[in-house]
Coordinates of C-alpha atoms and ligand atoms in Angstrom, one line a residue:
A259 CA 6.2 -11.2 -23.3
Y260 CA 2.3 -12.1 -23.1
P261 CA 0.7 -13.7 -21.7
K262 CA 2.1 -12.5 -18.1
R263 CA 1.5 -15.2 -15.5
I264 CA 0.3 -13.7 -12.2
A265 CA 0.5 -15.0 -8.7
L266 CA -1.9 -12.9 -6.8
L267 CA -1.8 -12.5 -2.8
G268 CA -4.9 -10.9 -1.5
S269 CA -7.2 -11.5 -4.3
T270 CA -10.2 -10.8 -2.4
G271 CA -9.4 -7.1 -1.5
S272 CA -9.6 -3.8 -3.1
I273 CA -6.4 -3.9 -5.1
G274 CA -6.8 -7.8 -5.6
Q275 CA -10.1 -7.4 -7.4
Q276 CA -9.2 -4.5 -9.2
T277 CA -6.0 -6.8 -10.5
L278 CA -8.5 -9.6 -11.4
D279 CA -10.6 -6.7 -13.4
I280 CA -7.6 -6.0 -15.6
V281 CA -7.0 -9.6 -16.5
R282 CA -10.8 -10.0 -17.4
C283 CA -10.3 -7.0 -19.6
F284 CA -7.1 -8.7 -21.2
P285 CA -7.4 -12.3 -21.4
E286 CA -4.9 -12.7 -24.0
Q287 CA -2.2 -10.6 -22.1
F288 CA -2.7 -12.2 -18.7
Q289 CA -3.3 -15.4 -16.8
V290 CA -3.9 -15.9 -13.1
V291 CA -1.6 -19.1 -11.8
A292 CA -2.1 -18.6 -8.1
L293 CA -4.6 -16.8 -5.7
A294 CA -4.3 -16.3 -2.1
A295 CA -6.6 -14.7 0.4
R296 CA -7.6 -14.7 3.8
S297 CA -11.3 -14.7 4.9
N298 CA -13.6 -13.9 1.8
L299 CA -13.6 -17.6 1.1
D300 CA -17.3 -17.2 -1.0
L301 CA -15.6 -14.7 -3.4
L302 CA -12.3 -16.6 -3.4
A303 CA -14.5 -19.5 -4.8
E304 CA -15.9 -17.6 -7.4
Q305 CA -12.6 -16.2 -8.5
V306 CA -11.4 -19.7 -8.7
R307 CA -14.2 -20.9 -11.0
E308 CA -13.8 -17.9 -13.2
F309 CA -9.7 -17.9 -13.4
R310 CA -8.7 -21.5 -13.0
P311 CA -5.7 -21.1 -11.0
S312 CA -3.2 -24.1 -10.5
L313 CA -2.7 -23.2 -6.9
V314 CA -5.2 -21.7 -4.0
A315 CA -4.2 -20.7 -0.7
C316 CA -6.1 -19.3 2.3
F317 CA -4.5 -18.1 5.1
A318 CA -7.8 -19.1 7.0
D319 CA -6.6 -18.3 10.6
S320 CA -9.5 -19.8 12.8
A321 CA -10.8 -23.0 13.0
E322 CA -14.1 -22.3 11.3
L323 CA -12.3 -20.5 8.3
E324 CA -9.9 -23.6 8.0
Q325 CA -12.9 -26.1 8.1
K326 CA -14.6 -24.1 5.3
A327 CA -11.4 -23.7 3.3
R328 CA -11.0 -27.4 3.2
A329 CA -14.6 -28.0 2.3
L330 CA -14.5 -25.2 -0.8
F331 CA -10.8 -26.0 -1.6
P332 CA -9.6 -29.6 -1.2
N333 CA -6.2 -29.1 -2.4
A334 CA -5.6 -25.5 -1.0
I335 CA -2.6 -24.7 0.9
L336 CA -3.6 -23.2 4.4
G337 CA -1.6 -20.9 6.6
E338 CA 1.6 -19.0 5.9
R339 CA 2.7 -21.9 3.8
G340 CA 0.3 -21.5 1.4
L341 CA 1.0 -17.7 1.1
L342 CA 4.7 -18.8 0.2
A343 CA 3.8 -21.6 -2.1
V344 CA 1.9 -18.6 -4.0
A345 CA 4.7 -16.3 -4.0
T346 CA 7.1 -18.6 -5.5
H347 CA 4.9 -20.8 -7.8
A348 CA 7.0 -22.1 -10.4
D349 CA 5.0 -20.9 -13.3
A350 CA 4.3 -17.2 -12.0
D351 CA 6.4 -14.1 -13.8
V352 CA 5.2 -11.6 -11.4
L353 CA 3.7 -11.6 -7.8
V354 CA 1.1 -8.8 -7.2
A355 CA 1.8 -8.5 -3.4
A356 CA -1.5 -7.1 -2.2
T357 CA -2.3 -8.2 1.2
S358 CA -3.0 -5.5 3.8
G359 CA -1.2 -5.7 7.0
L360 CA 1.8 -7.2 8.0
M361 CA 1.9 -10.7 6.8
G362 CA 3.4 -9.7 3.2
L363 CA 7.1 -9.5 4.2
R364 CA 8.0 -13.2 4.3
P365 CA 6.0 -14.0 1.1
T366 CA 7.5 -10.9 -0.8
M367 CA 11.2 -12.0 0.1
A368 CA 10.5 -15.8 -0.8
A369 CA 9.3 -14.4 -4.3
I370 CA 12.3 -12.3 -4.6
E371 CA 14.6 -15.0 -3.7
A372 CA 12.7 -17.2 -6.5
G373 CA 13.3 -14.3 -9.2
K374 CA 10.0 -13.3 -9.5
T375 CA 8.9 -9.4 -10.4
I376 CA 7.2 -7.8 -7.5
A377 CA 4.2 -5.8 -8.2
L378 CA 4.0 -4.1 -4.9
A379 CA 0.8 -2.8 -3.3
N380 CA 1.4 -3.9 0.2
K381 CA 3.4 -0.7 1.2
E382 CA 3.9 -2.0 5.0
T383 CA 6.5 -4.5 3.6
L384 CA 8.5 -2.1 2.2
V385 CA 8.3 0.2 5.1
M386 CA 9.1 -2.4 7.5
A387 CA 12.1 -3.8 5.9
G388 CA 13.0 -1.5 3.0
H389 CA 16.7 -2.2 3.6
I390 CA 16.2 -6.0 3.7
V391 CA 13.8 -6.0 0.8
T392 CA 15.7 -3.9 -2.0
E393 CA 19.1 -5.3 -1.0
A394 CA 17.5 -8.9 -1.8
A395 CA 15.9 -7.3 -4.9
R396 CA 19.5 -6.2 -6.1
R397 CA 21.1 -9.1 -5.1
N398 CA 18.8 -11.4 -7.2
G399 CA 18.3 -8.9 -10.2
V400 CA 14.5 -8.8 -9.3
S401 CA 12.6 -5.5 -10.1
I402 CA 10.3 -4.2 -7.5
V403 CA 7.7 -2.2 -9.3
P404 CA 5.1 0.1 -7.6
V405 CA 1.4 -0.4 -7.4
D406 CA 0.7 2.5 -5.1
S407 CA -0.6 5.5 -7.3
E408 CA 1.6 8.0 -6.2
H409 CA 4.8 5.9 -6.6
S410 CA 3.3 4.7 -10.1
A411 CA 3.2 8.4 -10.9
I412 CA 6.9 9.0 -9.9
W413 CA 8.0 5.8 -11.6
Q414 CA 6.4 6.9 -14.8
C415 CA 8.0 10.4 -14.6
L416 CA 11.3 8.9 -14.2
H417 CA 11.0 6.7 -17.3
G418 CA 13.9 7.8 -19.4
E419 CA 15.4 9.8 -16.9
E420 CA 18.6 9.7 -14.5
N421 CA 18.2 9.4 -10.7
N422 CA 21.2 11.6 -10.2
Q423 CA 19.3 14.3 -12.1
I424 CA 16.0 14.6 -9.6
R425 CA 16.1 17.8 -7.5
R426 CA 13.0 16.6 -5.5
L427 CA 10.2 14.1 -5.4
I428 CA 6.7 15.7 -4.8
L429 CA 3.9 13.3 -3.4
T430 CA 0.6 14.6 -3.8
A431 CA -2.0 13.9 -1.0
S432 CA -5.8 14.1 -1.1
G433 CA -6.0 15.3 2.5
G434 CA -8.7 12.7 3.1
P435 CA -12.0 13.3 4.8
F436 CA -10.6 15.7 7.4
R437 CA -8.9 18.0 5.2
T438 CA -11.1 21.2 6.1
I439 CA -13.0 20.2 9.5
P440 CA -12.3 22.5 12.4
P441 CA -9.5 20.9 14.6
E442 CA -11.4 20.8 17.7
E443 CA -13.9 18.6 16.0
L444 CA -11.5 16.1 15.3
R445 CA -12.0 14.6 18.8
D446 CA -15.4 13.6 17.9
V447 CA -15.1 11.9 14.2
S448 CA -16.7 8.8 13.9
V449 CA -15.5 5.3 12.5
E450 CA -18.1 6.1 9.4
Q451 CA -16.9 9.7 8.9
A452 CA -13.3 8.7 8.9
L453 CA -14.1 5.6 6.5
A454 CA -15.7 8.0 4.1
H455 CA -12.7 9.1 1.7
P456 CA -13.6 11.7 -0.9
T457 CA -11.8 10.5 -3.8
W458 CA -10.7 6.7 -3.4
R459 CA -12.6 3.3 -2.4
M460 CA -10.0 1.3 -0.4
G461 CA -9.8 -1.4 1.9
P462 CA -10.4 0.0 6.0
K463 CA -7.1 -0.1 7.2
I464 CA -5.6 2.2 4.4
T465 CA -8.7 4.2 4.6
I466 CA -8.3 5.2 8.0
D467 CA -4.3 5.7 7.5
S468 CA -5.6 8.2 4.8
A469 CA -7.9 10.0 7.1
T470 CA -4.7 10.4 9.6
L471 CA -2.4 10.9 6.8
M472 CA -0.5 7.8 8.3
N473 CA -0.8 6.7 4.5
K474 CA 1.3 9.6 3.1
G475 CA 3.9 9.3 6.2
L476 CA 4.5 5.4 4.9
E477 CA 4.5 6.5 1.2
V478 CA 7.2 9.2 1.8
I479 CA 9.2 6.0 3.5
E480 CA 8.1 3.8 0.5
S481 CA 9.5 6.5 -1.9
Y482 CA 12.9 6.9 0.2
W483 CA 13.3 3.0 -0.6
L484 CA 11.7 2.6 -4.1
F485 CA 13.4 5.8 -5.6
D486 CA 16.7 6.1 -3.3
V487 CA 16.2 9.8 -2.8
P488 CA 17.2 11.4 0.8
Y489 CA 14.3 12.6 2.9
E490 CA 15.1 16.2 2.7
R491 CA 14.2 15.9 -0.9
I492 CA 10.7 14.4 -0.6
E493 CA 8.0 16.8 -0.3
V494 CA 4.3 16.6 0.0
V495 CA 1.4 18.9 -1.5
V496 CA -2.1 18.2 -0.9
Q497 CA -4.2 18.2 -4.2
P498 CA -7.6 17.5 -3.2
E499 CA -9.2 16.3 -6.5
S500 CA -6.5 13.4 -6.6
I501 CA -5.9 13.8 -10.4
I502 CA -2.2 14.5 -10.1
H503 CA -0.8 11.5 -8.6
S504 CA 2.7 12.6 -7.9
M505 CA 5.3 14.9 -9.5
V506 CA 9.1 14.8 -10.1
E507 CA 11.4 18.0 -10.2
F508 CA 14.6 17.8 -12.1
C509 CA 17.8 19.5 -11.6
D510 CA 16.9 22.0 -14.5
G511 CA 13.8 23.0 -12.9
S512 CA 11.5 21.1 -14.9
I513 CA 8.8 19.3 -13.3
K514 CA 6.7 16.0 -14.6
M515 CA 3.4 15.0 -13.2
Q516 CA 1.4 12.1 -14.2
A517 CA -2.3 12.7 -14.1
S518 CA -5.6 10.7 -14.5
L519 CA -8.9 10.5 -12.7
P520 CA -8.5 8.6 -9.4
T521 CA -8.3 4.9 -10.5
M522 CA -6.1 2.1 -9.0
H523 CA -6.6 0.1 -12.4
L524 CA -4.1 2.2 -14.2
P525 CA -1.3 1.9 -11.8
I526 CA -1.8 -2.0 -11.3
M527 CA -1.9 -2.2 -15.1
H528 CA 1.2 -0.2 -15.4
A529 CA 3.1 -2.4 -13.0
L530 CA 2.1 -5.4 -14.9
T531 CA 2.9 -4.1 -18.4
Y532 CA 5.8 -2.1 -18.2
P533 CA 7.6 -1.3 -20.1
E534 CA 4.6 -1.6 -22.6
R535 CA 1.1 0.1 -22.5
L536 CA -2.1 -1.6 -23.4
D537 CA -5.0 0.3 -25.3
T538 CA -7.9 0.7 -22.9
A539 CA -10.0 2.4 -25.2
D540 CA -13.3 0.4 -25.9
K541 CA -12.5 -1.6 -22.5
N542 CA -14.6 0.5 -20.2
L543 CA -11.9 0.3 -17.5
I544 CA -10.1 3.8 -17.2
R545 CA -12.6 6.9 -17.6
E546 CA -11.1 9.3 -20.0
L547 CA -10.1 12.6 -18.3
H548 CA -11.9 15.4 -20.2
W549 CA -9.7 18.1 -19.2
P550 CA -12.2 21.3 -20.1
S551 CA -14.4 19.8 -17.5
I552 CA -11.8 20.1 -15.0
A553 CA -12.5 23.5 -14.0
A554 CA -9.7 23.9 -11.7
L555 CA -6.6 22.1 -9.8
H556 CA -6.1 22.9 -6.2
F557 CA -3.0 22.7 -4.4
E558 CA -2.4 23.3 -0.7
E559 CA 0.2 22.9 2.4
L560 CA 0.0 20.2 4.3
N561 CA -1.1 21.1 8.1
L562 CA 1.3 19.1 10.2
E563 CA -0.7 20.0 13.3
R564 CA -3.7 18.7 12.3
F565 CA -2.1 15.3 11.0
P566 CA 0.3 14.2 13.9
C567 CA 0.5 10.6 12.5
F568 CA 2.3 12.2 9.4
R569 CA 5.0 13.8 11.4
L570 CA 5.3 10.4 13.6
A571 CA 5.8 8.4 10.6
L572 CA 8.5 10.8 9.1
E573 CA 10.5 10.8 12.2
A574 CA 10.4 7.0 12.7
G575 CA 11.4 6.5 8.6
K576 CA 14.3 9.1 9.4
R577 CA 15.6 7.3 12.6
G578 CA 15.7 4.0 10.8
G579 CA 16.7 0.7 12.7
T580 CA 13.4 -0.8 14.1
Y581 CA 11.4 2.5 14.5
P582 CA 9.3 1.9 11.3
C583 CA 8.4 -1.5 12.3
A584 CA 7.2 -0.1 15.7
L585 CA 5.5 2.6 13.6
V586 CA 3.7 -0.1 11.4
G587 CA 3.0 -2.7 14.1
A588 CA 1.6 0.0 16.4
D589 CA -0.6 1.6 13.6
E590 CA -2.0 -1.8 12.5
E591 CA -3.2 -2.0 16.2
A592 CA -4.3 1.6 16.7
V593 CA -6.5 1.3 13.6
A594 CA -7.9 -2.2 14.4
M595 CA -9.0 -0.6 18.1
F596 CA -10.3 2.6 16.3
L597 CA -12.2 0.2 14.0
E598 CA -13.6 -1.8 16.8
G599 CA -14.9 1.3 18.5
K600 CA -12.5 1.1 21.2
I601 CA -10.4 4.1 20.9
P602 CA -11.2 7.9 19.7
Y603 CA -9.8 9.0 16.5
Q604 CA -7.0 11.2 17.9
G605 CA -6.2 8.2 20.2
I606 CA -4.4 6.8 16.9
A607 CA -1.7 9.4 16.9
Q608 CA -1.6 9.0 20.8
M609 CA -0.9 5.5 20.8
L610 CA 1.7 5.7 18.1
E611 CA 3.7 8.6 20.0
A612 CA 3.7 6.3 23.1
V613 CA 4.6 3.1 21.4
L614 CA 7.5 4.9 19.5
E615 CA 8.7 6.7 22.6
Q616 CA 9.0 3.2 24.6
H617 CA 10.7 1.5 21.7
N618 CA 14.4 0.0 21.7
S619 CA 15.6 0.2 18.5
I620 CA 18.1 -2.2 16.9
A621 CA 20.2 -1.0 14.0
Q622 CA 20.3 -3.1 10.6
P623 CA 17.4 -5.4 11.7
D624 CA 17.1 -9.0 9.6
V625 CA 13.9 -10.6 8.8
N626 CA 13.5 -11.9 12.2
A627 CA 14.0 -8.8 14.2
T628 CA 12.2 -6.6 11.9
L629 CA 8.8 -9.1 12.5
E630 CA 9.7 -9.3 16.4
A631 CA 10.0 -5.6 16.6
C632 CA 6.5 -5.4 14.8
A633 CA 4.9 -7.9 17.2
W634 CA 6.3 -6.3 20.1
A635 CA 4.7 -2.9 19.0
R636 CA 1.2 -4.6 18.6
R637 CA 1.3 -5.5 22.0
A638 CA 2.5 -2.6 23.4
A639 CA 0.2 -0.4 21.3
R640 CA -2.9 -2.8 22.9
E641 CA -1.5 -2.6 26.1
W642 CA -1.2 1.1 26.2
G643 CA -4.4 1.6 24.2
E644 CA -6.5 -0.4 26.7
K645 CA -4.8 1.4 29.8
H646 CA -5.0 5.2 28.6
L647 CA -7.8 5.1 25.9
A648 CA -10.3 2.2 26.0
G649 CA -13.7 3.6 27.8
Ligands
NDP138 P1 -8.0 -4.8 1.6 O1 -8.5 -4.9 3.0 O2 -9.3 -4.5 0.8 O3 -7.7 -6.4 1.0 C1 -6.6 -7.0 1.7 C2 -6.6 -8.4 1.2 O4 -5.5 -9.2 1.6 C3 -7.9 -9.4 1.0 O5 -7.8 -10.1 -0.1 C4 -7.6 -9.9 2.3 O6 -8.3 -11.4 2.2 C5 -6.0 -10.4 2.2 N1 -5.3 -10.8 3.4 C6 -5.4 -9.9 4.6 N2 -4.3 -10.6 5.4 C7 -4.2 -11.9 4.6 C8 -3.3 -12.8 5.1 N3 -2.8 -13.1 6.1 N4 -3.1 -14.1 4.1 C9 -3.6 -14.0 2.9 N5 -4.6 -12.7 2.4 C10 -4.6 -12.0 3.5 O7 -6.8 -4.1 1.7 P2 -6.5 -3.3 -0.1 O8 -6.6 -4.1 -1.1 O9 -7.1 -2.0 0.1 O10 -4.8 -2.8 0.3 C11 -4.0 -4.1 0.2 C12 -2.7 -3.3 0.3 O11 -2.5 -2.5 -0.7 C13 -2.5 -2.6 1.4 O12 -1.0 -3.0 1.9 C14 -2.8 -0.9 1.2 O13 -1.9 0.0 1.9 C15 -2.4 -1.1 -0.5 N6 -2.5 -0.1 -1.2 C16 -4.0 -0.2 -1.4 C17 -4.5 0.9 -2.4 C18 -6.1 0.9 -2.4 O14 -6.5 1.6 -3.3 N7 -6.8 -0.1 -2.0 C19 -3.7 1.8 -3.0 C20 -2.5 1.6 -2.4 C21 -1.8 0.9 -1.5 P3 -9.9 -11.4 2.9 O15 -10.4 -10.3 2.4 O16 -10.3 -12.6 2.0 O17 -9.7 -11.6 4.2
MG139 MG1 -1.0 5.8 -2.5

């Protein structure tokens, strides 16, 4: 039923802004009831003027940001309390969880307990705490719908199908900016090169994760939780054009794939409108895929030696316990240190490996244990990085 009322965590980010593009195109269908961001308060102020949400939250984790937030938004709720208030806003039908990093878990859990549909972009939440989040969703009869393009593709392929007839999920990967450079040159790649993704414009953390293929490892784990398919039946193939967003092979050998030019508007919109579709002709939102101009689609095997982060992520996912939390925590810190220019590109994988080796996993962690394992991994990663890698 329209209008769908949206609470949006991370409104100033790449996914957040694209979510608001959709609302702007379909003002009858969507209404923004709550917005939350962290540091880009000028953009948040513009969004508040345009969309008039009844609730505004700022994470504002410094004295300076807090002061600015109080001046711009006298009624805003600050800190984690604000994120929780947005996630559970009484008027919201759906929470778009689009913060980057590790702050997504508690708000997402709170929204599930409050019965909201979750349009999930923040994959770290599901990787850290897949067992907790999916169990809570089941218990509360809440749907977690994917925003990530690969998972949206798989979900679309599965509409009208039975899960027990899946033979394989085949995730596609662009291969990132370092798909073809000689391995010996990886040592000297710069932050700018790693940030120059060939097919997608995204926030900095996921862009670096896409260069290392960590992102694809996280997506395999995300698929495991979203679609309940064992790891042996989840594969990855490189599709450099990013036109085929993923595929499902069924037990009879038939394969479905979902295609479009690379755009996040489409998967975000599908998460918000399922089971319906909105007509985007005349909206200037989704570029039409003109097949004859696509001369060829290419597929390649993923080179595991070139991308150790992918292997480390998969191992952590399969081992379970708090290994995925340690993975996500260590990666958060490793990517931050790489972006700060403190460690070389290949230090990211080295740091992950070292932290996972030191980690004492516990089985079936609850939310607190999950967040503790992440926090431990961040500290361990920074210490290890400073000792072994920082120049
Ligand atoms: P960005 O870095 O562009 O944006 C992150 C957003 O989260 C910003 O609005 C930021 O606020 C906000 N934020 C970060 N921390 C907090 C916090 N503690 N409290 C409140 N707000 C916070 O990231 P993306 O949009 O690229 O990615 C968001 C998530 O979606 C990630 O988990 C990513 O993996 C996933 N994703 C993204 C895709 C993409 O195409 N971008 C594709 C698939 C998944 P501010 O800017 O104001 O500081
Ligand atoms: Mg993706």
